[in-house]
CSV table of C-alpha atoms in Angstrom, one decimal:
chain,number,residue,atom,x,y,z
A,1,UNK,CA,28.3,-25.7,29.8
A,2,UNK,CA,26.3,-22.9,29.7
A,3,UNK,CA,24.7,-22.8,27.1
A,4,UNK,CA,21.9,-20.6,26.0
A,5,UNK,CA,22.0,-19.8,30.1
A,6,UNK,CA,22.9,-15.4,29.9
A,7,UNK,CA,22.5,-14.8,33.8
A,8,UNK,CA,25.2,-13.1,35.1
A,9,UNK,CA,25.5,-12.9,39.2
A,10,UNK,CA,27.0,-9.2,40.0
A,11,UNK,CA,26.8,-6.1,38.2
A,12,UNK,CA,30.4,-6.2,38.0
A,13,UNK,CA,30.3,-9.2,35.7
A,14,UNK,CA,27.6,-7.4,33.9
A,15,UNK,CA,29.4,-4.9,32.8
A,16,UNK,CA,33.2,-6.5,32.4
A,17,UNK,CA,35.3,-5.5,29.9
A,18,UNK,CA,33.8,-1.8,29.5
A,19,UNK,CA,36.4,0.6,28.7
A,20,UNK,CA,36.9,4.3,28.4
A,21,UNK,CA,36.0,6.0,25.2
A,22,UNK,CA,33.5,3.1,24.6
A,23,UNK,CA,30.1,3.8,22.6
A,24,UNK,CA,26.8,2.6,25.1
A,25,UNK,CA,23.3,2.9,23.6
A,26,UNK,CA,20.6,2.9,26.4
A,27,UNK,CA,17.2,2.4,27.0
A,28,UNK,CA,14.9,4.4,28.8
A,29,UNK,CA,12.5,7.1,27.9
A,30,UNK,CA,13.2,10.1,30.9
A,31,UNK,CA,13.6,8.2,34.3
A,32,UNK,CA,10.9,5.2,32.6
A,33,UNK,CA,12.4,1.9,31.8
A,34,UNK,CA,16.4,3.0,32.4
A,35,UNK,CA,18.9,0.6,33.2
A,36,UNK,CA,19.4,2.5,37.0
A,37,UNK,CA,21.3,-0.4,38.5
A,38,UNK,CA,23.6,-0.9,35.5
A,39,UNK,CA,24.1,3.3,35.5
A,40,UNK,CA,25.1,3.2,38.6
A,41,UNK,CA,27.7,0.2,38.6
A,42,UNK,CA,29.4,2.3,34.9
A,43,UNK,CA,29.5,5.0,37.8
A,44,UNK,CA,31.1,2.9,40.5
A,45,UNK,CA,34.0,1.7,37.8
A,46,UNK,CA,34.4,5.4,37.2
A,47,UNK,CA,34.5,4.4,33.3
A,48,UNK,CA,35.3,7.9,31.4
A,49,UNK,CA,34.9,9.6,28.0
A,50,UNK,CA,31.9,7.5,26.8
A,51,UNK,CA,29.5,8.2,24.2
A,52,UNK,CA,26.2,7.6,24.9
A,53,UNK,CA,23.5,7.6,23.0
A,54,UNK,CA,19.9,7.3,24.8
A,55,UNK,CA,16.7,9.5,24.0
A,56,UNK,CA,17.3,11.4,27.8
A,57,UNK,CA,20.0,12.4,29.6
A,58,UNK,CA,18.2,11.3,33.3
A,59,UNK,CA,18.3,14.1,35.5
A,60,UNK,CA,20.4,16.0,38.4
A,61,UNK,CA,21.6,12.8,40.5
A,62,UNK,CA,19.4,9.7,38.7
A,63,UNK,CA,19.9,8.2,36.0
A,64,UNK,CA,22.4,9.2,33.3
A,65,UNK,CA,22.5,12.2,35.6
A,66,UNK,CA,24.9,10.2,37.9
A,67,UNK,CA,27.5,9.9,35.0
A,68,UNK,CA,27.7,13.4,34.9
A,69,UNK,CA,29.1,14.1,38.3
A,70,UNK,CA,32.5,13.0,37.3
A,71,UNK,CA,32.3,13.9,33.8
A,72,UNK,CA,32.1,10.5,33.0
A,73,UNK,CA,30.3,11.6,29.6
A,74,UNK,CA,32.5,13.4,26.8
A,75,UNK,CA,29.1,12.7,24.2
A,76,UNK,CA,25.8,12.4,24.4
A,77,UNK,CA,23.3,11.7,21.2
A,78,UNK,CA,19.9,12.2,23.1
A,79,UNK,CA,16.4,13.8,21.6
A,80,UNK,CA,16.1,16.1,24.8
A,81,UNK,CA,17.8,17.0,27.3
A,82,UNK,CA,16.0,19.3,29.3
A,83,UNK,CA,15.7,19.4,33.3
A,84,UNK,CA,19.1,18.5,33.9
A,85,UNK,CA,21.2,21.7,35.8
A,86,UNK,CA,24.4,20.0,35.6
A,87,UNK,CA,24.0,18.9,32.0
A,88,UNK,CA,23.0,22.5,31.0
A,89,UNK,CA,26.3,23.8,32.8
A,90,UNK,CA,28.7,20.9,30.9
A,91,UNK,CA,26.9,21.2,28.1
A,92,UNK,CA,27.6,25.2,27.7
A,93,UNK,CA,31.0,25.1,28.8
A,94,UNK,CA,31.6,22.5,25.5
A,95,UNK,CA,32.6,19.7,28.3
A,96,UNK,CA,30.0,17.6,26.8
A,97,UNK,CA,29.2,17.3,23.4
A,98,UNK,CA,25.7,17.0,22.3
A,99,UNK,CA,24.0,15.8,19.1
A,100,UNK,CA,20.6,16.7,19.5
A,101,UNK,CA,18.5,13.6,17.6
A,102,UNK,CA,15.0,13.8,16.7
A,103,UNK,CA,13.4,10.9,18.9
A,104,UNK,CA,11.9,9.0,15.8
A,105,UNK,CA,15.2,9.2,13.9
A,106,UNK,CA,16.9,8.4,17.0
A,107,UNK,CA,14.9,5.0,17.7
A,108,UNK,CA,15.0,4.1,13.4
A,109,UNK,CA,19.4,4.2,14.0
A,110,UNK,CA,19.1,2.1,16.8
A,111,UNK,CA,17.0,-0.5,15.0
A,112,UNK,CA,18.8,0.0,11.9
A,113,UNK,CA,21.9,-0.5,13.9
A,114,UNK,CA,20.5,-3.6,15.3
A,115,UNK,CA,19.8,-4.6,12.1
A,116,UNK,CA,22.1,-4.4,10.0
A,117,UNK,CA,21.0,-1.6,7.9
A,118,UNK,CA,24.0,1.1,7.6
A,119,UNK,CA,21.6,4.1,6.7
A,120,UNK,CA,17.7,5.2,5.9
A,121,UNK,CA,15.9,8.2,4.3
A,122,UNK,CA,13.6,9.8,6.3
A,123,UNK,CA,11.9,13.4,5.8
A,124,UNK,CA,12.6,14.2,9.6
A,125,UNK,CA,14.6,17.2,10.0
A,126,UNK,CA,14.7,18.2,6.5
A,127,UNK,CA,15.6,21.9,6.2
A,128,UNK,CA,16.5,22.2,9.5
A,129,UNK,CA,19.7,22.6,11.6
A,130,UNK,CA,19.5,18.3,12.1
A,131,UNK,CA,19.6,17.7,7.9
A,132,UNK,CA,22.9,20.1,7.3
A,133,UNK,CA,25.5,18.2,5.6
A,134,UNK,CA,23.8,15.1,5.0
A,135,UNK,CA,22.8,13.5,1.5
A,136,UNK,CA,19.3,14.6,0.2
A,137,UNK,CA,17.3,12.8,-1.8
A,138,UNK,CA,13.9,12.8,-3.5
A,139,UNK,CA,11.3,10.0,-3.4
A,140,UNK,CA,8.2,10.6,-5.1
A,141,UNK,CA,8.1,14.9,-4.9
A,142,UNK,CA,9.5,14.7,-1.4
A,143,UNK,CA,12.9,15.3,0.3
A,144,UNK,CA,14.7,13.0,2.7
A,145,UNK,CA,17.8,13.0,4.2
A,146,UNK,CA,20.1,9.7,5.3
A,147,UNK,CA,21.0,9.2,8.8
A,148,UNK,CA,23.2,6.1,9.7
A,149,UNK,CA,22.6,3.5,11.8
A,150,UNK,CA,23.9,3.6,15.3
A,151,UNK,CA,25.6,1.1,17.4
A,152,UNK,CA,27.6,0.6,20.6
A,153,UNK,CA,30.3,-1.4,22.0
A,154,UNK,CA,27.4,-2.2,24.7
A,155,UNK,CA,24.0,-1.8,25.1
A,156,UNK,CA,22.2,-1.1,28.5
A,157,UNK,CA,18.8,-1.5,29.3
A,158,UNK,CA,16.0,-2.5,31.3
A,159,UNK,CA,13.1,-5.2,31.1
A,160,UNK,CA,10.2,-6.2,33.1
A,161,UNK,CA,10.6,-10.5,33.2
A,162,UNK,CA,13.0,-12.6,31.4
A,163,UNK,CA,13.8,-16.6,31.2
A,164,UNK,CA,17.5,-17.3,31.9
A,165,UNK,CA,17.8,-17.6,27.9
A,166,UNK,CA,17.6,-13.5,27.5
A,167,UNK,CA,14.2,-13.6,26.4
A,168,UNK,CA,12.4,-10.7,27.5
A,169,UNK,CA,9.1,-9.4,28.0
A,170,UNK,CA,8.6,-5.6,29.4
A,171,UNK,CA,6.1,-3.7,30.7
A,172,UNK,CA,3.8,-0.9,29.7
A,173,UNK,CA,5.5,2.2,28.7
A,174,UNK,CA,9.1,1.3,30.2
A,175,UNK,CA,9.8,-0.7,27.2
A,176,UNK,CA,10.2,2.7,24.9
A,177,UNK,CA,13.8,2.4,23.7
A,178,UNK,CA,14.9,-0.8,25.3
A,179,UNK,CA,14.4,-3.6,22.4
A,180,UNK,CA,16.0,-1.6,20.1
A,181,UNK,CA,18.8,-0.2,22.2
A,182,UNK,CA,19.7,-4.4,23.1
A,183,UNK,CA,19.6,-5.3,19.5
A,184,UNK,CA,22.1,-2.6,18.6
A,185,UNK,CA,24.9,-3.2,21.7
A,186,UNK,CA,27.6,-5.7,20.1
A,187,UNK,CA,27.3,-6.3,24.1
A,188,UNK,CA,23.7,-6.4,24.9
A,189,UNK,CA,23.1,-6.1,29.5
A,190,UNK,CA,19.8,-6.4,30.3
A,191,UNK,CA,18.6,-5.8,34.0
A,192,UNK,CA,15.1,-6.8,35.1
A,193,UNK,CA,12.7,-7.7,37.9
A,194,UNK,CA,12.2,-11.4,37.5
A,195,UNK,CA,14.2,-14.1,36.2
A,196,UNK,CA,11.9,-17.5,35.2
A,197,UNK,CA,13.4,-20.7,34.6
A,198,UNK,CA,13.1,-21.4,30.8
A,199,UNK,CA,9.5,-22.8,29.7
A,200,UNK,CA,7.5,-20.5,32.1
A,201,UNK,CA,7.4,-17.6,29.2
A,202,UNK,CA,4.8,-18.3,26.6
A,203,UNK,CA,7.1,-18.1,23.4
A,204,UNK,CA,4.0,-15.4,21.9
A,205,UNK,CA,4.5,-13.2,24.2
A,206,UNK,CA,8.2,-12.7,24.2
A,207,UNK,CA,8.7,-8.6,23.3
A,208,UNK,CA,12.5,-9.5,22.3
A,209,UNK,CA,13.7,-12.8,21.7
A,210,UNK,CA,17.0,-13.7,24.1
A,211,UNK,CA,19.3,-14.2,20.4
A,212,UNK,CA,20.0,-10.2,21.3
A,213,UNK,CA,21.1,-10.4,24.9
A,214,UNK,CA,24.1,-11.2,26.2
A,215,UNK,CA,24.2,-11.0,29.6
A,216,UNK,CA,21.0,-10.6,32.2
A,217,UNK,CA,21.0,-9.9,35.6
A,218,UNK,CA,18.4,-9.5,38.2
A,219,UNK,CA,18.0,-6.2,40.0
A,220,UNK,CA,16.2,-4.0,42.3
A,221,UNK,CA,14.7,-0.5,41.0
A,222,UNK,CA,13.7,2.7,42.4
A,223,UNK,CA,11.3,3.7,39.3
A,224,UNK,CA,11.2,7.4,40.1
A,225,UNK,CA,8.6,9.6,38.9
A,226,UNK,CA,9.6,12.5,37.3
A,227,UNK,CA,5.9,14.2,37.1
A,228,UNK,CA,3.3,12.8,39.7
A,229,UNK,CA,0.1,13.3,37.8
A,230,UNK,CA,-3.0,12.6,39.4
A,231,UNK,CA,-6.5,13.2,39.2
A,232,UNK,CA,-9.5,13.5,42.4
A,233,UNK,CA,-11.6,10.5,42.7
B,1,UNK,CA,-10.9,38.8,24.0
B,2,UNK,CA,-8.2,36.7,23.3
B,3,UNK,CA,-8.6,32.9,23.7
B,4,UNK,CA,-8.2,31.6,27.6
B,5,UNK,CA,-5.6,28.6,27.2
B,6,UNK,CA,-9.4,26.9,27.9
B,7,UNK,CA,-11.0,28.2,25.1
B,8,UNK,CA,-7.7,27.6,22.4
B,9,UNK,CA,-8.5,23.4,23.9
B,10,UNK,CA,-11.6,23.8,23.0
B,11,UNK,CA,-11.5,24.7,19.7
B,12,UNK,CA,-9.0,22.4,19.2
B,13,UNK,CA,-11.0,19.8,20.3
B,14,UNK,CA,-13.4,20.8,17.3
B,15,UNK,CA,-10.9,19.7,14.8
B,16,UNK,CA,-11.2,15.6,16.5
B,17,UNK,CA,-13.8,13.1,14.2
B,18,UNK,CA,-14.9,10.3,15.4
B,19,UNK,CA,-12.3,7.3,15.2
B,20,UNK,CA,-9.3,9.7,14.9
B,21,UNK,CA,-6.0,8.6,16.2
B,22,UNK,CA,-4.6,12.0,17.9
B,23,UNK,CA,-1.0,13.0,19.0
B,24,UNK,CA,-1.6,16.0,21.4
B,25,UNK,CA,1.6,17.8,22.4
B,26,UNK,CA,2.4,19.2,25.2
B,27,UNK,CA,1.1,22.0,27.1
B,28,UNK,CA,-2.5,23.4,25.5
B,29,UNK,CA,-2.7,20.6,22.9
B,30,UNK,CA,-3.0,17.7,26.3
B,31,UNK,CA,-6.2,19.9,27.8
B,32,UNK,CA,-7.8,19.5,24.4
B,33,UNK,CA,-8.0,15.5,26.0
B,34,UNK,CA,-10.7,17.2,28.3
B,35,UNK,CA,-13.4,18.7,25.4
B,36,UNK,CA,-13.7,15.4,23.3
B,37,UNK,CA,-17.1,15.3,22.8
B,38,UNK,CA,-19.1,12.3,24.5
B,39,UNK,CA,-20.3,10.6,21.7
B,40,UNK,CA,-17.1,10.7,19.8
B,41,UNK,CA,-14.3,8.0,19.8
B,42,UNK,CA,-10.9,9.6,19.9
B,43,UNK,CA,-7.6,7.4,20.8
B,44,UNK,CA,-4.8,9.3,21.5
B,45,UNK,CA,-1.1,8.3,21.0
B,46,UNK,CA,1.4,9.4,23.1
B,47,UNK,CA,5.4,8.6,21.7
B,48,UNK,CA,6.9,7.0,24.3
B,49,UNK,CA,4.9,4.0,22.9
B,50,UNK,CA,1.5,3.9,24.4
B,51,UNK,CA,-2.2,4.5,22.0
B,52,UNK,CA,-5.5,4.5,24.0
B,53,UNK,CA,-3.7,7.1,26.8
B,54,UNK,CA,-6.3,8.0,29.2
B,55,UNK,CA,-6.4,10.4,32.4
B,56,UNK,CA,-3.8,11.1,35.0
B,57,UNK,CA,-4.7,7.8,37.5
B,58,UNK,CA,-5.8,8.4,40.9
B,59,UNK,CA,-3.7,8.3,43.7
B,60,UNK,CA,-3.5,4.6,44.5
B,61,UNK,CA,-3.5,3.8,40.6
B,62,UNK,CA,-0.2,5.1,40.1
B,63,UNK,CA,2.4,3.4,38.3
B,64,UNK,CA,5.8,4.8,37.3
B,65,UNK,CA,6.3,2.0,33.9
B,66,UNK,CA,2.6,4.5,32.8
B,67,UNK,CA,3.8,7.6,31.6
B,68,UNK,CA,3.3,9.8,29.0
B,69,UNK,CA,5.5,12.0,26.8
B,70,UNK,CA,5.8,14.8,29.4
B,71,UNK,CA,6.8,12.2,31.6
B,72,UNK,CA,3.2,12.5,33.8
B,73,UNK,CA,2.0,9.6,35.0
B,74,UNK,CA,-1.2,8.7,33.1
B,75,UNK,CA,-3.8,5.5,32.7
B,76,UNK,CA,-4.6,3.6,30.0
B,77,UNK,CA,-8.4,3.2,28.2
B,78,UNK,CA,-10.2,0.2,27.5
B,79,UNK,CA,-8.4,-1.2,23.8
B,80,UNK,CA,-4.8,0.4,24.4
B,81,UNK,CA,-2.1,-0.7,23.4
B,82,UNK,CA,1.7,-0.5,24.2
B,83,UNK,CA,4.8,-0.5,22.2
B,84,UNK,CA,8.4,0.1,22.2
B,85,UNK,CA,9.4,3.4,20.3
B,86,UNK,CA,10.8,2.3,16.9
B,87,UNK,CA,7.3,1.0,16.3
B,88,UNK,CA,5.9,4.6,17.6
B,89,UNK,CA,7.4,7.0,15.2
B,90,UNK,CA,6.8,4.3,12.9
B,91,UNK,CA,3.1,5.1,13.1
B,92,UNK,CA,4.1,8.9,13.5
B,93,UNK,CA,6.7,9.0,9.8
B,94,UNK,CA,4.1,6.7,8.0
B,95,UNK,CA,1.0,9.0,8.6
B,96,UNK,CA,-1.0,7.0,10.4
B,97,UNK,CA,-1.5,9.1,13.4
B,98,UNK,CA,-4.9,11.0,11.8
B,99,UNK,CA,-4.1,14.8,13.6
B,100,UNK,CA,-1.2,15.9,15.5
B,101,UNK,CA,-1.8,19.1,17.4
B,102,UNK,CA,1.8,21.1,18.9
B,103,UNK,CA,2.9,24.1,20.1
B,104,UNK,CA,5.5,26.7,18.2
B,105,UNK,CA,7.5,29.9,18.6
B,106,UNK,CA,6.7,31.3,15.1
B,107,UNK,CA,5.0,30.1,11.9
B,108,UNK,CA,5.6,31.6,8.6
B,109,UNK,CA,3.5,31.5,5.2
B,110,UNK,CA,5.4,28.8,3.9
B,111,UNK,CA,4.3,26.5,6.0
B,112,UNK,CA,7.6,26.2,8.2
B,113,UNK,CA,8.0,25.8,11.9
B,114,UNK,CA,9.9,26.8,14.5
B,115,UNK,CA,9.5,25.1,17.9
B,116,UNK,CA,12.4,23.7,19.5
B,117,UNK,CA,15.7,26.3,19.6
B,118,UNK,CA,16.2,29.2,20.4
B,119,UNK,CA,19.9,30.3,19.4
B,120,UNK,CA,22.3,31.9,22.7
B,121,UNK,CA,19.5,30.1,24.9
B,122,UNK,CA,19.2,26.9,26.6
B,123,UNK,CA,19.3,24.4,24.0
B,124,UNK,CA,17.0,21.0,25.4
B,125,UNK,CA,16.2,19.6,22.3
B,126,UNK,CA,13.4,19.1,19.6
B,127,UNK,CA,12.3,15.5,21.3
B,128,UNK,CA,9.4,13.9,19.1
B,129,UNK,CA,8.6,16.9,17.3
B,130,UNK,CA,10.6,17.2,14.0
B,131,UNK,CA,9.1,13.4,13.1
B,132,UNK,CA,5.6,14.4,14.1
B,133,UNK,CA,5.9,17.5,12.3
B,134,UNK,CA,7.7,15.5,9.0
B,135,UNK,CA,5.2,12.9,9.3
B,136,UNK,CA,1.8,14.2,9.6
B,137,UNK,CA,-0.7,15.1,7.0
B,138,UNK,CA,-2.9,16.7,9.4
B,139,UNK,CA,-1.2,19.3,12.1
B,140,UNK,CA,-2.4,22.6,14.3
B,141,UNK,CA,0.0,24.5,15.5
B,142,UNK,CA,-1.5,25.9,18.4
B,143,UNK,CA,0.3,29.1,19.6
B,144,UNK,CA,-0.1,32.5,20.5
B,145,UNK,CA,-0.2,35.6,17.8
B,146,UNK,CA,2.3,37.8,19.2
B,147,UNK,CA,5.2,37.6,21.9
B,148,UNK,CA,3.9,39.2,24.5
B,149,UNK,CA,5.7,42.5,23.3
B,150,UNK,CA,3.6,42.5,20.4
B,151,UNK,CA,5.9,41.3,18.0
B,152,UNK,CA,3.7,38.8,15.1
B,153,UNK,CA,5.0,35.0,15.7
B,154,UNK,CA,3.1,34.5,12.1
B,155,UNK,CA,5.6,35.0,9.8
B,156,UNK,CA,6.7,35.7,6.1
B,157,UNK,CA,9.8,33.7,7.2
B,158,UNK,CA,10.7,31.9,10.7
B,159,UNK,CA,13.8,33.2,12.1
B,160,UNK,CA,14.9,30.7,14.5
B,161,UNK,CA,15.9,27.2,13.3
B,162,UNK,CA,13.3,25.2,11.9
B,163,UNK,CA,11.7,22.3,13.1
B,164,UNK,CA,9.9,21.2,10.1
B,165,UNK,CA,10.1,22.9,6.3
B,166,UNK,CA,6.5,23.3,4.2
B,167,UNK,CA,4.4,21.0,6.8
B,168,UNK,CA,2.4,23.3,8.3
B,169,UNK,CA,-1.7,23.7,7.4
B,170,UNK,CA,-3.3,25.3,9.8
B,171,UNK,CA,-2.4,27.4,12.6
B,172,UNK,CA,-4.7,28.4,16.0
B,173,UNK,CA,-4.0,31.1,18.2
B,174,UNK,CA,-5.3,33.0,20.6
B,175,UNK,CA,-7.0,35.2,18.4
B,176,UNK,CA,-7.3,33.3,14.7
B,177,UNK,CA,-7.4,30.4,12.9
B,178,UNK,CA,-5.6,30.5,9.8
B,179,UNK,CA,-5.1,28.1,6.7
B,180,UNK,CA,-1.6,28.4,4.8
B,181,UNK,CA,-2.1,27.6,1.4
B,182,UNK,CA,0.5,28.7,-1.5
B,183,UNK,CA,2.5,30.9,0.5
B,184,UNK,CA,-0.2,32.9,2.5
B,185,UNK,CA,-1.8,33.2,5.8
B,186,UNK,CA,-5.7,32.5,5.1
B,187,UNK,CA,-8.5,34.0,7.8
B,188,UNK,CA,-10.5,31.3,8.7
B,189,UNK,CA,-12.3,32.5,12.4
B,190,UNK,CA,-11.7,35.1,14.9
B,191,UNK,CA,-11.6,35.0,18.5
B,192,UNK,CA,-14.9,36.1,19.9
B,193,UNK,CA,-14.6,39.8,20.1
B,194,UNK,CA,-11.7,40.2,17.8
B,195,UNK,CA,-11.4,42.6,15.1
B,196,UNK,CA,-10.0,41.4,11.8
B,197,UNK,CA,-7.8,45.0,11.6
B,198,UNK,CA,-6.5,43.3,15.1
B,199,UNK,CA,-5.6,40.3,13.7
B,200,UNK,CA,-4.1,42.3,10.3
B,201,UNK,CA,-2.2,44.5,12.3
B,202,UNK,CA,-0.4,41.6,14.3
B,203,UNK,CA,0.1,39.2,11.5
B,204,UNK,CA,3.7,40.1,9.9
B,205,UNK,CA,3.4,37.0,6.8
B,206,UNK,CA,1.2,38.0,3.9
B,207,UNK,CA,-2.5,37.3,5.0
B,208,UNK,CA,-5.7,36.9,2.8
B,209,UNK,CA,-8.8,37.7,4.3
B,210,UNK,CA,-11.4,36.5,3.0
B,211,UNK,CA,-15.2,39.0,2.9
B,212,UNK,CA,-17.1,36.8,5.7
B,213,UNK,CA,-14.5,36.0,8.7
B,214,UNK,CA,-17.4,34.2,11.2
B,215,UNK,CA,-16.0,34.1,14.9
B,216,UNK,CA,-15.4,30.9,17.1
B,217,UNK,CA,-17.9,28.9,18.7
B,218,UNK,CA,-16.3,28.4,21.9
């Protein structure tokens, strides 16, 4: 019996029963808080034609950037996608399709899609390239359009500590995307730092509660920085 | 003289109030972070989930789970907080950030913006910009007047694909601030040294200028 236990041992087990032309939402916000060990196992199975959505695209060789290199993507539903040479070249040859998402809209379908909401209104994008063809309404003088919920066949992210029941806690600004990306995988991996035995988390300061993970494994992470900002003592 | 990327901070910087929540974008909007005035409170946001953002950190204080939405490594003040994204834009749509400062290609008399595309060139995306854009009462566009062929980036109507429709207020550039109320450009200030027939001649949307047009203080 295993109960509530979601630790899983090797990435491989992490990630069975992935597919090609599978739908992955992922957390991460640039190369902060992404799933890296995860990324790189989808890249070892050599997994092809997924859709992924995730606010970034990583960059040339980290992150999501490593699924490009075999053209492992065929769509991506990111807010930007900028610094990323081989995404820019698969991107204008119409390899990869892109559905640019405004970040805020892009975070509301994953909760929605977590939640069990099919579709908002919100005034993001109105009048612009990202409202055409979808319904309009007006509330109150103003205009909104309705985006539908996301979800994914799995959901890939990254947290900071966990119990062995999926309950997660993260840390500073790598949580971004993550709780919402978990809640809205039908599949729901989680990589992190440290596993505690179950007790040792103080149930108030659980980010996510472990009801949305499904499996959890323990990892090692490069965290690169993509700017290194600093300032003279 | 045209506004120094300095200068357009700073008079940026004269728009905070004490106890405002601020989302600066990036590029001249962060440097306004250096002019807020000592005995002023000002807690700026930044999307990737963090409010209270402080300076870059020094060397030995860096952390890559601290960044901001350029993806710099930053710090955080006394009284931040940090949450996930859903609960960012959350704060963004329902208007509680209190001013949002961002950069643009063009503006136009309506009020629209164009920021994020430019058609036939590298497309990387609008990012956190159409919902701050959508969701704030309070915006400056910070930009400057004319491409640097002399063609007017102020507008009777934006040409690239918009951004945002009817959400922009008030516009800073390098050599005005403007209002934009009921389809027209309004001369607030000029640059230091600028010439309101300067300012006429490279403003293309219809403009109002008004009898007194002080200049900056900065």
């Amino acid at each position: 019996m295993s109960g509530f236990d979601k630790v899983v041992t090797s990435y491989e087990e992490a990630l069975e029963g992935l597919e090609d032309n599978m739908t992955i939402i992922a957390g991460g916000f640039g190369l902060c808080g992404i799933p890296e060990n995860l990324i790189k196992e989808i890249k070892r199975k050599g997994t092809t034609g997924l859709t992924i959505a995730s606010n970034n695209a990583g960059v040339d060789g980290k992150g999501l950037g490593l699924l490009l290199e075999e053209k492992q993507i065929k769509k991506m539903i990111a807010s930007y996608v900028g610094e990323n040479a081989l995404f820019e070249a698969q991107m204008m040859s119409g390899e990869l399709e892109v559905e640019l998402t405004p970040q805020g809209t892009l975070a509301e379908k994953m909760r929605a899609g977590g939640a069990g909401i099919p579709a908002f209104y919100t005034a993001t994008g109105y009048g612009t390239p990202v409202g055409e063809g979808k319904e309009v309404r007006e509330f109150n003088g103003r205009h909104y359009i309705l985006e539908e919920a996301l979800s994914g066949d799995f959901a890939i992210a990254k947290a900071w500590k966990a119990d062995r029941y999926g309950n997660l806690m993260f840390r500073k600004t790598a949580r971004n995307f993550n709780p919402m990306a978990i809640t809205a995988g039908k599949i729901a991996v989680v990589e992190v730092e440290e596993i505690v035995e179950v007790g040792q988390l103080d149930p108030d300061e659980i980010h996510l509660p472990g009801i949305y993970v499904n499996r959890l494994i323990q990892g090692t992470f490069e965290k690169t920085i993509e700017q290194r900002t600093v300032r003279k003592a | 003289m045209a506004l120094t990327r300095e200068q357009l901070a700073q008079r940026v910087a004269q728009e905070f109030q004490d106890g405002y929540y601020v989302n600066l974008g990036i590029g001249i909007p962060t440097l306004a972070a250096n002019y807020i005035p000592d005995d002023m409170q000002v807690m700026l946001q930044s999307e990737n989930g963090l409010l209270g953002m402080g300076p870059f950190p020094l060397d030995e204080e860096i952390d890559a789970d601290l960044i901001n939405a350029g993806k710099q490594t930053v710090t955080m003040i006394e009284g931040a907080s940090l949450f996930c994204s859903a609960q960012s834009f959350a704060m963004i749509r329902g208007g509680h950030v209190d001013l949002t400062v961002l950069g643009a290609f063009e503006v136009d008399c309506q009020g629209n913006i164009a920021s994020y595309m430019i058609p036939g060139k590298l497309i990387k995306g609008m990012g956190g910009a159409m919902d701050l854009v959508a969701g704030a009462d309070n915006i400056i566009v910070t930009m400057t007047h004319a491409s640097k062929s002399g063609q007017s980036k102020l507008l009777s109507q934006c040409t690239l694909p918009l951004t945002g429709k009817n959400c922009i207020r008030r516009v800073l550039t390098d050599l005005a601030l403007m209002d934009i109320e009921g389809g027209k450009f309004i001369l607030r200030e000029r640059a230091p040294g600028v010439s309101v027939e300067e300012i006429i001649n490279l403003t293309s949307g219809e403009l109002t200028v008004p009898d007194h047009v002080p200049e900056m203080t900065v």
